[in-house]
PDB file of C-alpha atoms in Angstrom:
ATOM      1  CA  UNK A   1       5.652  -8.963 -52.640  1.00  0.00           C
ATOM      2  CA  UNK A   2       8.454  -9.433 -49.014  1.00  0.00           C
ATOM      3  CA  UNK A   3      10.100  -6.072 -49.388  1.00  0.00           C
ATOM      4  CA  UNK A   4       6.404  -5.038 -49.498  1.00  0.00           C
ATOM      5  CA  UNK A   5       4.907  -6.260 -46.586  1.00  0.00           C
ATOM      6  CA  UNK A   6       8.256  -5.782 -44.429  1.00  0.00           C
ATOM      7  CA  UNK A   7       7.018  -2.274 -45.066  1.00  0.00           C
ATOM      8  CA  UNK A   8       4.338  -2.667 -43.887  1.00  0.00           C
ATOM      9  CA  UNK A   9       4.794  -4.516 -41.035  1.00  0.00           C
ATOM     10  CA  UNK A  10       7.149  -1.788 -39.563  1.00  0.00           C
ATOM     11  CA  UNK A  11       4.977   1.284 -40.458  1.00  0.00           C
ATOM     12  CA  UNK A  12       1.796  -0.964 -37.957  1.00  0.00           C
ATOM     13  CA  UNK A  13       5.590  -1.339 -35.647  1.00  0.00           C
ATOM     14  CA  UNK A  14       6.138   2.326 -35.338  1.00  0.00           C
ATOM     15  CA  UNK A  15       1.629   3.069 -34.763  1.00  0.00           C
ATOM     16  CA  UNK A  16       0.659   0.001 -32.322  1.00  0.00           C
ATOM     17  CA  UNK A  17       4.400  -0.332 -30.320  1.00  0.00           C
ATOM     18  CA  UNK A  18       4.017  -0.222 -26.843  1.00  0.00           C
ATOM     19  CA  UNK A  19       0.453   1.036 -27.117  1.00  0.00           C
ATOM     20  CA  UNK A  20      -0.633  -1.061 -24.663  1.00  0.00           C
ATOM     21  CA  UNK A  21      -2.688   1.387 -23.094  1.00  0.00           C
ATOM     22  CA  UNK A  22      -5.733   1.231 -25.845  1.00  0.00           C
ATOM     23  CA  UNK A  23      -6.919  -2.350 -24.413  1.00  0.00           C
ATOM     24  CA  UNK A  24      -8.256  -0.683 -21.509  1.00  0.00           C
ATOM     25  CA  UNK A  25     -11.256   1.835 -22.016  1.00  0.00           C
ATOM     26  CA  UNK A  26     -11.829   5.355 -20.572  1.00  0.00           C
ATOM     27  CA  UNK A  27     -14.372   4.280 -18.399  1.00  0.00           C
ATOM     28  CA  UNK A  28     -13.438   1.712 -16.707  1.00  0.00           C
ATOM     29  CA  UNK A  29      -9.853   3.626 -16.194  1.00  0.00           C
ATOM     30  CA  UNK A  30     -12.062   6.443 -14.301  1.00  0.00           C
ATOM     31  CA  UNK A  31     -14.659   4.054 -12.686  1.00  0.00           C
ATOM     32  CA  UNK A  32     -11.648   1.912 -11.107  1.00  0.00           C
ATOM     33  CA  UNK A  33      -9.983   4.903 -10.580  1.00  0.00           C
ATOM     34  CA  UNK A  34     -12.953   6.063  -8.085  1.00  0.00           C
ATOM     35  CA  UNK A  35     -13.256   3.280  -6.583  1.00  0.00           C
ATOM     36  CA  UNK A  36      -9.701   3.277  -5.445  1.00  0.00           C
ATOM     37  CA  UNK A  37     -10.073   6.767  -4.129  1.00  0.00           C
ATOM     38  CA  UNK A  38     -13.003   6.682  -2.755  1.00  0.00           C
ATOM     39  CA  UNK A  39     -11.977   3.101  -0.522  1.00  0.00           C
ATOM     40  CA  UNK A  40      -8.673   4.864   0.546  1.00  0.00           C
ATOM     41  CA  UNK A  41      -9.557   7.999   1.459  1.00  0.00           C
ATOM     42  CA  UNK A  42     -14.777   7.121   2.470  1.00  0.00           C
ATOM     43  CA  UNK A  43     -14.446  10.826   4.286  1.00  0.00           C
ATOM     44  CA  UNK A  44     -12.861  12.758   5.903  1.00  0.00           C
ATOM     45  CA  UNK A  45      -9.045  13.935   4.434  1.00  0.00           C
ATOM     46  CA  UNK A  46      -8.013  15.147   8.040  1.00  0.00           C
ATOM     47  CA  UNK A  47      -3.726  15.020   6.552  1.00  0.00           C
ATOM     48  CA  UNK A  48      -4.348  17.041   3.743  1.00  0.00           C
ATOM     49  CA  UNK A  49      -7.100  20.131   5.515  1.00  0.00           C
ATOM     50  CA  UNK A  50      -3.900  20.250   7.366  1.00  0.00           C
ATOM     51  CA  UNK A  51      -1.315  21.195   4.107  1.00  0.00           C
ATOM     52  CA  UNK A  52      -3.585  23.006   2.060  1.00  0.00           C
ATOM     53  CA  UNK A  53      -4.230  23.978  -1.223  1.00  0.00           C
ATOM     54  CA  UNK A  54      -1.176  25.540  -2.730  1.00  0.00           C
ATOM     55  CA  UNK A  55       0.838  23.971  -5.367  1.00  0.00           C
ATOM     56  CA  UNK A  56       3.691  21.414  -6.012  1.00  0.00           C
ATOM     57  CA  UNK A  57       5.201  19.223  -8.454  1.00  0.00           C
ATOM     58  CA  UNK A  58       5.972  15.364  -6.709  1.00  0.00           C
ATOM     59  CA  UNK A  59       8.697  13.624  -8.039  1.00  0.00           C
ATOM     60  CA  UNK A  60       8.520   9.088  -9.417  1.00  0.00           C
ATOM     61  CA  UNK A  61      11.058   7.392  -8.243  1.00  0.00           C
ATOM     62  CA  UNK A  62      12.123   3.650  -9.038  1.00  0.00           C
ATOM     63  CA  UNK A  63      14.206   2.358  -6.080  1.00  0.00           C
ATOM     64  CA  UNK A  64      14.626  -1.780  -7.210  1.00  0.00           C
ATOM     65  CA  UNK A  65      14.432  -3.139 -10.880  1.00  0.00           C
ATOM     66  CA  UNK A  66      12.404  -3.946 -12.942  1.00  0.00           C
ATOM     67  CA  UNK A  67       9.890  -3.318 -15.638  1.00  0.00           C
ATOM     68  CA  UNK A  68       8.027  -0.360 -15.172  1.00  0.00           C
ATOM     69  CA  UNK A  69       3.781  -1.107 -16.000  1.00  0.00           C
ATOM     70  CA  UNK A  70       0.876   0.597 -14.899  1.00  0.00           C
ATOM     71  CA  UNK A  71       0.868   4.154 -16.378  1.00  0.00           C
ATOM     72  CA  UNK A  72      -2.224   4.403 -17.484  1.00  0.00           C
ATOM     73  CA  UNK A  73      -4.089   3.181 -14.205  1.00  0.00           C
ATOM     74  CA  UNK A  74      -1.279   5.707 -12.008  1.00  0.00           C
ATOM     75  CA  UNK A  75      -2.696   8.672 -14.889  1.00  0.00           C
ATOM     76  CA  UNK A  76      -6.305   7.642 -14.146  1.00  0.00           C
ATOM     77  CA  UNK A  77      -5.245   8.180 -10.477  1.00  0.00           C
ATOM     78  CA  UNK A  78      -4.072  11.336 -11.346  1.00  0.00           C
ATOM     79  CA  UNK A  79      -6.767  12.563 -13.310  1.00  0.00           C
ATOM     80  CA  UNK A  80      -9.344  12.305 -10.884  1.00  0.00           C
ATOM     81  CA  UNK A  81      -7.289  14.826  -9.342  1.00  0.00           C
ATOM     82  CA  UNK A  82      -6.666  17.463 -10.920  1.00  0.00           C
ATOM     83  CA  UNK A  83      -3.236  16.365 -10.868  1.00  0.00           C
ATOM     84  CA  UNK A  84      -0.585  16.607 -13.961  1.00  0.00           C
ATOM     85  CA  UNK A  85       1.548  13.547 -14.953  1.00  0.00           C
ATOM     86  CA  UNK A  86       4.401  13.783 -16.987  1.00  0.00           C
ATOM     87  CA  UNK A  87       6.210  10.735 -18.390  1.00  0.00           C
ATOM     88  CA  UNK A  88      10.187  10.164 -17.654  1.00  0.00           C
ATOM     89  CA  UNK A  89      10.174   6.901 -19.528  1.00  0.00           C
ATOM     90  CA  UNK A  90       7.938   4.271 -21.775  1.00  0.00           C
ATOM     91  CA  UNK A  91       5.265   1.450 -20.595  1.00  0.00           C
ATOM     92  CA  UNK A  92       7.668  -1.849 -20.413  1.00  0.00           C
ATOM     93  CA  UNK A  93      10.823  -0.599 -19.936  1.00  0.00           C
ATOM     94  CA  UNK A  94      13.772  -2.230 -17.954  1.00  0.00           C
ATOM     95  CA  UNK A  95      14.776   0.691 -14.984  1.00  0.00           C
ATOM     96  CA  UNK A  96      18.656  -1.282 -13.830  1.00  0.00           C
ATOM     97  CA  UNK A  97      19.250   2.352 -10.806  1.00  0.00           C
ATOM     98  CA  UNK A  98      17.206   4.895  -8.643  1.00  0.00           C
ATOM     99  CA  UNK A  99      15.682   7.241 -10.774  1.00  0.00           C
ATOM    100  CA  UNK A 100      13.315  10.212 -11.637  1.00  0.00           C
ATOM    101  CA  UNK A 101      10.550   8.630 -14.053  1.00  0.00           C
ATOM    102  CA  UNK A 102       7.580  10.730 -13.093  1.00  0.00           C
ATOM    103  CA  UNK A 103       6.223  14.291 -12.139  1.00  0.00           C
ATOM    104  CA  UNK A 104       3.426  15.264 -10.525  1.00  0.00           C
ATOM    105  CA  UNK A 105       1.704  19.136 -10.202  1.00  0.00           C
ATOM    106  CA  UNK A 106      -1.106  19.122  -8.723  1.00  0.00           C
ATOM    107  CA  UNK A 107      -2.781  20.704  -5.583  1.00  0.00           C
ATOM    108  CA  UNK A 108      -0.663  18.849  -2.410  1.00  0.00           C
ATOM    109  CA  UNK A 109      -3.740  17.958  -0.713  1.00  0.00           C
ATOM    110  CA  UNK A 110      -4.664  15.804  -3.456  1.00  0.00           C
ATOM    111  CA  UNK A 111      -0.671  14.929  -4.797  1.00  0.00           C
ATOM    112  CA  UNK A 112      -1.335  13.649  -1.559  1.00  0.00           C
ATOM    113  CA  UNK A 113      -4.789  11.660  -1.895  1.00  0.00           C
ATOM    114  CA  UNK A 114      -3.438   9.710  -4.910  1.00  0.00           C
ATOM    115  CA  UNK A 115      -0.042   8.804  -3.504  1.00  0.00           C
ATOM    116  CA  UNK A 116      -0.588   6.008  -1.301  1.00  0.00           C
ATOM    117  CA  UNK A 117      -3.389   4.143  -3.978  1.00  0.00           C
ATOM    118  CA  UNK A 118      -1.567   4.752  -7.719  1.00  0.00           C
ATOM    119  CA  UNK A 119       1.880   3.405  -5.655  1.00  0.00           C
ATOM    120  CA  UNK A 120       0.025   0.994  -5.204  1.00  0.00           C
ATOM    121  CA  UNK A 121      -0.540   0.431  -8.356  1.00  0.00           C
ATOM    122  CA  UNK A 122       1.976   1.117  -9.802  1.00  0.00           C
ATOM    123  CA  UNK A 123       4.076  -1.343  -8.291  1.00  0.00           C
ATOM    124  CA  UNK A 124       1.138  -4.775  -8.392  1.00  0.00           C
ATOM    125  CA  UNK A 125       1.735  -4.248 -12.447  1.00  0.00           C
ATOM    126  CA  UNK A 126       5.317  -3.121 -12.530  1.00  0.00           C
ATOM    127  CA  UNK A 127       6.212  -6.407 -10.410  1.00  0.00           C
ATOM    128  CA  UNK A 128       4.034  -8.593 -12.312  1.00  0.00           C
ATOM    129  CA  UNK A 129       5.635  -7.230 -15.884  1.00  0.00           C
ATOM    130  CA  UNK A 130       9.018  -7.252 -14.509  1.00  0.00           C
ATOM    131  CA  UNK A 131       8.511 -11.514 -13.227  1.00  0.00           C
ATOM    132  CA  UNK A 132       6.681 -12.036 -16.762  1.00  0.00           C
ATOM    133  CA  UNK A 133       9.552 -10.847 -19.080  1.00  0.00           C
ATOM    134  CA  UNK A 134      11.752 -12.502 -16.397  1.00  0.00           C
ATOM    135  CA  UNK A 135       9.526 -15.813 -17.497  1.00  0.00           C
ATOM    136  CA  UNK A 136       9.790 -14.626 -21.657  1.00  0.00           C
ATOM    137  CA  UNK A 137      13.701 -14.910 -21.442  1.00  0.00           C
ATOM    138  CA  UNK A 138      14.064 -18.032 -20.119  1.00  0.00           C
ATOM    139  CA  UNK A 139      11.772 -20.401 -22.662  1.00  0.00           C
ATOM    140  CA  UNK A 140      12.654 -18.135 -24.731  1.00  0.00           C
ATOM    141  CA  UNK A 141      16.968 -19.704 -23.907  1.00  0.00           C
ATOM    142  CA  UNK A 142      15.721 -23.050 -24.900  1.00  0.00           C
ATOM    143  CA  UNK A 143      13.946 -21.559 -28.466  1.00  0.00           C
ATOM    144  CA  UNK A 144      10.829 -22.430 -27.097  1.00  0.00           C
ATOM    145  CA  UNK A 145       8.030 -22.133 -29.697  1.00  0.00           C
ATOM    146  CA  UNK A 146       5.067 -21.299 -27.383  1.00  0.00           C
ATOM    147  CA  UNK A 147       3.330 -19.539 -24.393  1.00  0.00           C
ATOM    148  CA  UNK A 148       3.717 -17.892 -20.850  1.00  0.00           C
ATOM    149  CA  UNK A 149       0.565 -16.890 -20.407  1.00  0.00           C
ATOM    150  CA  UNK A 150      -0.851 -16.151 -16.113  1.00  0.00           C
ATOM    151  CA  UNK A 151      -3.370 -17.947 -15.101  1.00  0.00           C
ATOM    152  CA  UNK A 152      -7.194 -16.851 -13.074  1.00  0.00           C
ATOM    153  CA  UNK A 153      -6.013 -16.283 -10.038  1.00  0.00           C
ATOM    154  CA  UNK A 154      -6.717 -13.081 -10.355  1.00  0.00           C
ATOM    155  CA  UNK A 155      -7.105 -10.575  -7.064  1.00  0.00           C
ATOM    156  CA  UNK A 156     -10.380 -10.036  -7.272  1.00  0.00           C
ATOM    157  CA  UNK A 157     -11.714  -6.457  -8.202  1.00  0.00           C
ATOM    158  CA  UNK A 158      -8.107  -5.978  -9.759  1.00  0.00           C
ATOM    159  CA  UNK A 159      -8.079  -8.416 -12.658  1.00  0.00           C
ATOM    160  CA  UNK A 160      -7.870  -5.288 -14.994  1.00  0.00           C
ATOM    161  CA  UNK A 161      -4.540  -4.038 -13.651  1.00  0.00           C
ATOM    162  CA  UNK A 162      -3.271  -8.013 -13.440  1.00  0.00           C
ATOM    163  CA  UNK A 163      -3.730  -8.351 -16.257  1.00  0.00           C
ATOM    164  CA  UNK A 164      -2.432  -5.687 -18.274  1.00  0.00           C
ATOM    165  CA  UNK A 165       0.737  -5.832 -16.413  1.00  0.00           C
ATOM    166  CA  UNK A 166       1.492  -9.345 -18.121  1.00  0.00           C
ATOM    167  CA  UNK A 167       0.584  -8.022 -21.651  1.00  0.00           C
ATOM    168  CA  UNK A 168       3.549  -5.413 -21.349  1.00  0.00           C
ATOM    169  CA  UNK A 169       5.630  -7.918 -19.653  1.00  0.00           C
ATOM    170  CA  UNK A 170       5.289  -9.857 -22.464  1.00  0.00           C
ATOM    171  CA  UNK A 171       3.737 -12.842 -21.875  1.00  0.00           C
ATOM    172  CA  UNK A 172      -0.503 -13.989 -22.593  1.00  0.00           C
ATOM    173  CA  UNK A 173      -3.035 -13.303 -19.998  1.00  0.00           C
ATOM    174  CA  UNK A 174      -5.355 -16.725 -20.517  1.00  0.00           C
ATOM    175  CA  UNK A 175      -8.222 -17.732 -20.841  1.00  0.00           C
ATOM    176  CA  UNK A 176     -11.515 -16.036 -18.621  1.00  0.00           C
ATOM    177  CA  UNK A 177     -13.336 -18.495 -18.516  1.00  0.00           C
ATOM    178  CA  UNK A 178     -13.129 -22.570 -16.247  1.00  0.00           C
ATOM    179  CA  UNK A 179     -14.008 -24.011 -19.661  1.00  0.00           C
ATOM    180  CA  UNK A 180     -12.398 -26.325 -22.758  1.00  0.00           C
ATOM    181  CA  UNK A 181      -9.870 -27.664 -19.741  1.00  0.00           C
ATOM    182  CA  UNK A 182      -8.582 -31.124 -18.666  1.00  0.00           C
ATOM    183  CA  UNK A 183      -5.764 -30.898 -15.817  1.00  0.00           C
ATOM    184  CA  UNK A 184      -3.726 -33.801 -14.893  1.00  0.00           C
ATOM    185  CA  UNK A 185      -4.785 -34.954 -11.103  1.00  0.00           C
ATOM    186  CA  UNK A 186      -2.773 -36.979  -8.500  1.00  0.00           C
ATOM    187  CA  UNK A 187      -3.439 -41.060  -9.853  1.00  0.00           C
ATOM    188  CA  UNK A 188      -1.294 -38.881 -13.988  1.00  0.00           C
ATOM    189  CA  UNK A 189       1.791 -37.930 -11.696  1.00  0.00           C
ATOM    190  CA  UNK A 190       1.517 -41.715  -9.555  1.00  0.00           C
ATOM    191  CA  UNK A 191       1.520 -43.297 -12.999  1.00  0.00           C
ATOM    192  CA  UNK A 192       3.723 -41.560 -15.246  1.00  0.00           C
ATOM    193  CA  UNK A 193       6.642 -40.920 -12.451  1.00  0.00           C
ATOM    194  CA  UNK A 194       6.367 -36.735 -12.018  1.00  0.00           C
ATOM    195  CA  UNK A 195       4.148 -34.096 -13.591  1.00  0.00           C
ATOM    196  CA  UNK A 196       6.169 -32.572 -16.703  1.00  0.00           C
ATOM    197  CA  UNK A 197       5.941 -36.928 -18.209  1.00  0.00           C
ATOM    198  CA  UNK A 198       3.233 -36.286 -17.427  1.00  0.00           C
ATOM    199  CA  UNK A 199       2.151 -33.877 -19.372  1.00  0.00           C
ATOM    200  CA  UNK A 200       4.898 -34.695 -22.154  1.00  0.00           C
ATOM    201  CA  UNK A 201       3.326 -38.044 -22.530  1.00  0.00           C
ATOM    202  CA  UNK A 202      -0.287 -36.405 -22.246  1.00  0.00           C
ATOM    203  CA  UNK A 203       0.246 -33.575 -24.892  1.00  0.00           C
ATOM    204  CA  UNK A 204       2.009 -35.584 -27.674  1.00  0.00           C
ATOM    205  CA  UNK A 205      -1.202 -38.287 -27.303  1.00  0.00           C
ATOM    206  CA  UNK A 206      -2.691 -35.931 -28.078  1.00  0.00           C
ATOM    207  CA  UNK A 207      -1.591 -33.752 -30.336  1.00  0.00           C
ATOM    208  CA  UNK A 208      -1.103 -36.849 -32.168  1.00  0.00           C
ATOM    209  CA  UNK A 209      -4.521 -37.500 -32.725  1.00  0.00           C
ATOM    210  CA  UNK A 210      -5.785 -33.456 -32.115  1.00  0.00           C
ATOM    211  CA  UNK A 211      -3.102 -31.556 -34.526  1.00  0.00           C
ATOM    212  CA  UNK A 212      -5.187 -28.537 -34.116  1.00  0.00           C
ATOM    213  CA  UNK A 213      -5.611 -28.957 -30.416  1.00  0.00           C
ATOM    214  CA  UNK A 214      -3.508 -26.345 -28.207  1.00  0.00           C
ATOM    215  CA  UNK A 215      -2.432 -27.930 -24.795  1.00  0.00           C
ATOM    216  CA  UNK A 216      -1.555 -26.440 -21.420  1.00  0.00           C
ATOM    217  CA  UNK A 217       0.827 -26.973 -19.317  1.00  0.00           C
ATOM    218  CA  UNK A 218      -0.683 -25.810 -15.166  1.00  0.00           C
ATOM    219  CA  UNK A 219       0.464 -26.813 -12.063  1.00  0.00           C
ATOM    220  CA  UNK A 220       3.575 -24.587  -9.432  1.00  0.00           C
ATOM    221  CA  UNK A 221       5.837 -24.405 -12.218  1.00  0.00           C
ATOM    222  CA  UNK A 222       8.270 -21.400 -11.145  1.00  0.00           C
ATOM    223  CA  UNK A 223      11.233 -20.431 -13.135  1.00  0.00           C
ATOM    224  CA  UNK A 224      13.536 -23.239 -12.260  1.00  0.00           C
ATOM    225  CA  UNK A 225      11.650 -25.640 -14.043  1.00  0.00           C
ATOM    226  CA  UNK A 226       9.592 -23.984 -16.364  1.00  0.00           C
ATOM    227  CA  UNK A 227      12.275 -25.587 -18.998  1.00  0.00           C
ATOM    228  CA  UNK A 228      10.919 -28.534 -18.596  1.00  0.00           C
ATOM    229  CA  UNK A 229       7.071 -28.242 -19.688  1.00  0.00           C
ATOM    230  CA  UNK A 230       8.805 -26.505 -23.134  1.00  0.00           C
ATOM    231  CA  UNK A 231       8.792 -28.824 -24.865  1.00  0.00           C
ATOM    232  CA  UNK A 232       6.745 -29.264 -29.202  1.00  0.00           C
ATOM    233  CA  UNK A 233       3.469 -30.339 -28.068  1.00  0.00           C
ATOM    234  CA  UNK A 234       3.272 -28.128 -25.267  1.00  0.00           C
ATOM    235  CA  UNK A 235       1.341 -24.625 -26.555  1.00  0.00           C
ATOM    236  CA  UNK A 236       0.279 -22.823 -23.926  1.00  0.00           C
ATOM    237  CA  UNK A 237       2.509 -22.540 -20.113  1.00  0.00           C
ATOM    238  CA  UNK A 238       0.658 -21.550 -17.529  1.00  0.00           C
ATOM    239  CA  UNK A 239       2.226 -19.839 -13.953  1.00  0.00           C
ATOM    240  CA  UNK A 240       0.228 -18.510 -11.329  1.00  0.00           C
ATOM    241  CA  UNK A 241       3.223 -16.708  -9.843  1.00  0.00           C
ATOM    242  CA  UNK A 242       2.515 -14.473 -12.469  1.00  0.00           C
ATOM    243  CA  UNK A 243      -0.664 -12.952 -10.238  1.00  0.00           C
ATOM    244  CA  UNK A 244      -0.592 -14.313  -7.137  1.00  0.00           C
ATOM    245  CA  UNK A 245       2.384 -14.175  -4.683  1.00  0.00           C
ATOM    246  CA  UNK A 246       4.327 -11.733  -7.269  1.00  0.00           C
ATOM    247  CA  UNK A 247       6.905  -9.519  -5.364  1.00  0.00           C
ATOM    248  CA  UNK A 248       6.568  -5.789  -6.612  1.00  0.00           C
ATOM    249  CA  UNK A 249       9.423  -3.259  -7.515  1.00  0.00           C
ATOM    250  CA  UNK A 250       9.990  -0.780  -4.515  1.00  0.00           C
ATOM    251  CA  UNK A 251       7.890   3.289  -6.289  1.00  0.00           C
ATOM    252  CA  UNK A 252       7.878   6.732  -4.660  1.00  0.00           C
ATOM    253  CA  UNK A 253       7.407   9.410  -4.249  1.00  0.00           C
ATOM    254  CA  UNK A 254       8.853  13.322  -3.402  1.00  0.00           C
ATOM    255  CA  UNK A 255       7.431  16.412  -3.111  1.00  0.00           C
ATOM    256  CA  UNK A 256       9.894  18.192  -4.509  1.00  0.00           C
ATOM    257  CA  UNK A 257      11.825  21.459  -2.344  1.00  0.00           C
ATOM    258  CA  UNK A 258      14.430  23.777  -3.192  1.00  0.00           C
ATOM    259  CA  UNK A 259      17.933  22.378  -1.777  1.00  0.00           C
ATOM    260  CA  UNK A 260      16.595  19.193  -0.688  1.00  0.00           C
ATOM    261  CA  UNK A 261      17.407  15.598  -2.373  1.00  0.00           C
ATOM    262  CA  UNK A 262      14.331  13.773  -3.508  1.00  0.00           C
ATOM    263  CA  UNK A 263      16.002  10.551  -4.034  1.00  0.00           C
ATOM    264  CA  UNK A 264      18.040  11.096  -0.594  1.00  0.00           C
ATOM    265  CA  UNK A 265      15.462  13.623   1.511  1.00  0.00           C
ATOM    266  CA  UNK A 266      15.858  14.136   5.546  1.00  0.00           C
ATOM    267  CA  UNK A 267      12.423  15.272   7.451  1.00  0.00           C
ATOM    268  CA  UNK A 268      12.664  17.553  10.141  1.00  0.00           C
ATOM    269  CA  UNK A 269      10.349  17.927  12.618  1.00  0.00           C
TER     270      UNK A 269
END
């Protein structure tokens, strides 16, 4: 029976592994891409008029270490502009050194129309996934069995990207409403001595009375303090920095030209 189960798990893992994009509906992706492009170019693209419609290829470079996340959004943006994207990395892959991770081909005017919008999205999604991966490894290091999660402090209009990036980084997306939550405020902290002690004491009491209750610790938790909350009675640790105040991963797009190195381009005016 165990052998059969392992075989089934292996087959399912091969089918669904890293298919994060399956949770995103094509219509929502298309809508977001169109709205982002409309916001960035609400009227006439003057620079695009100068460069014309010759077909070119641009390379996408990762210039700082991090986890690549946000490919479906990057693809959707350039699909709206009739450009083709070819990836040379997996979603969720950690890139350590400067390298090319994708190529984008299309009319040069369209490449430039999508460049900044696509890079903004990819940089932010990858920043979230990178920090999420970091926190996940920290709690795994102390063998805590609960879940790290983002919070609801997402950027208005950008929630889908940020929630998606949390999954790519390996943490939970958190709830989508304000219901069913008890918060520890100032009085709890002053009485117990500090918030970590208060959270652990409150969790132990509640778990004893309600064993199936899901206990979450939240509020000012960082990578330097997260292990203090990794108690057996705490099920979820939510961290607002995962979706608010995260660092980005640096990406750039360079149109390829014979004799020029896109990793170190020289621009002549």
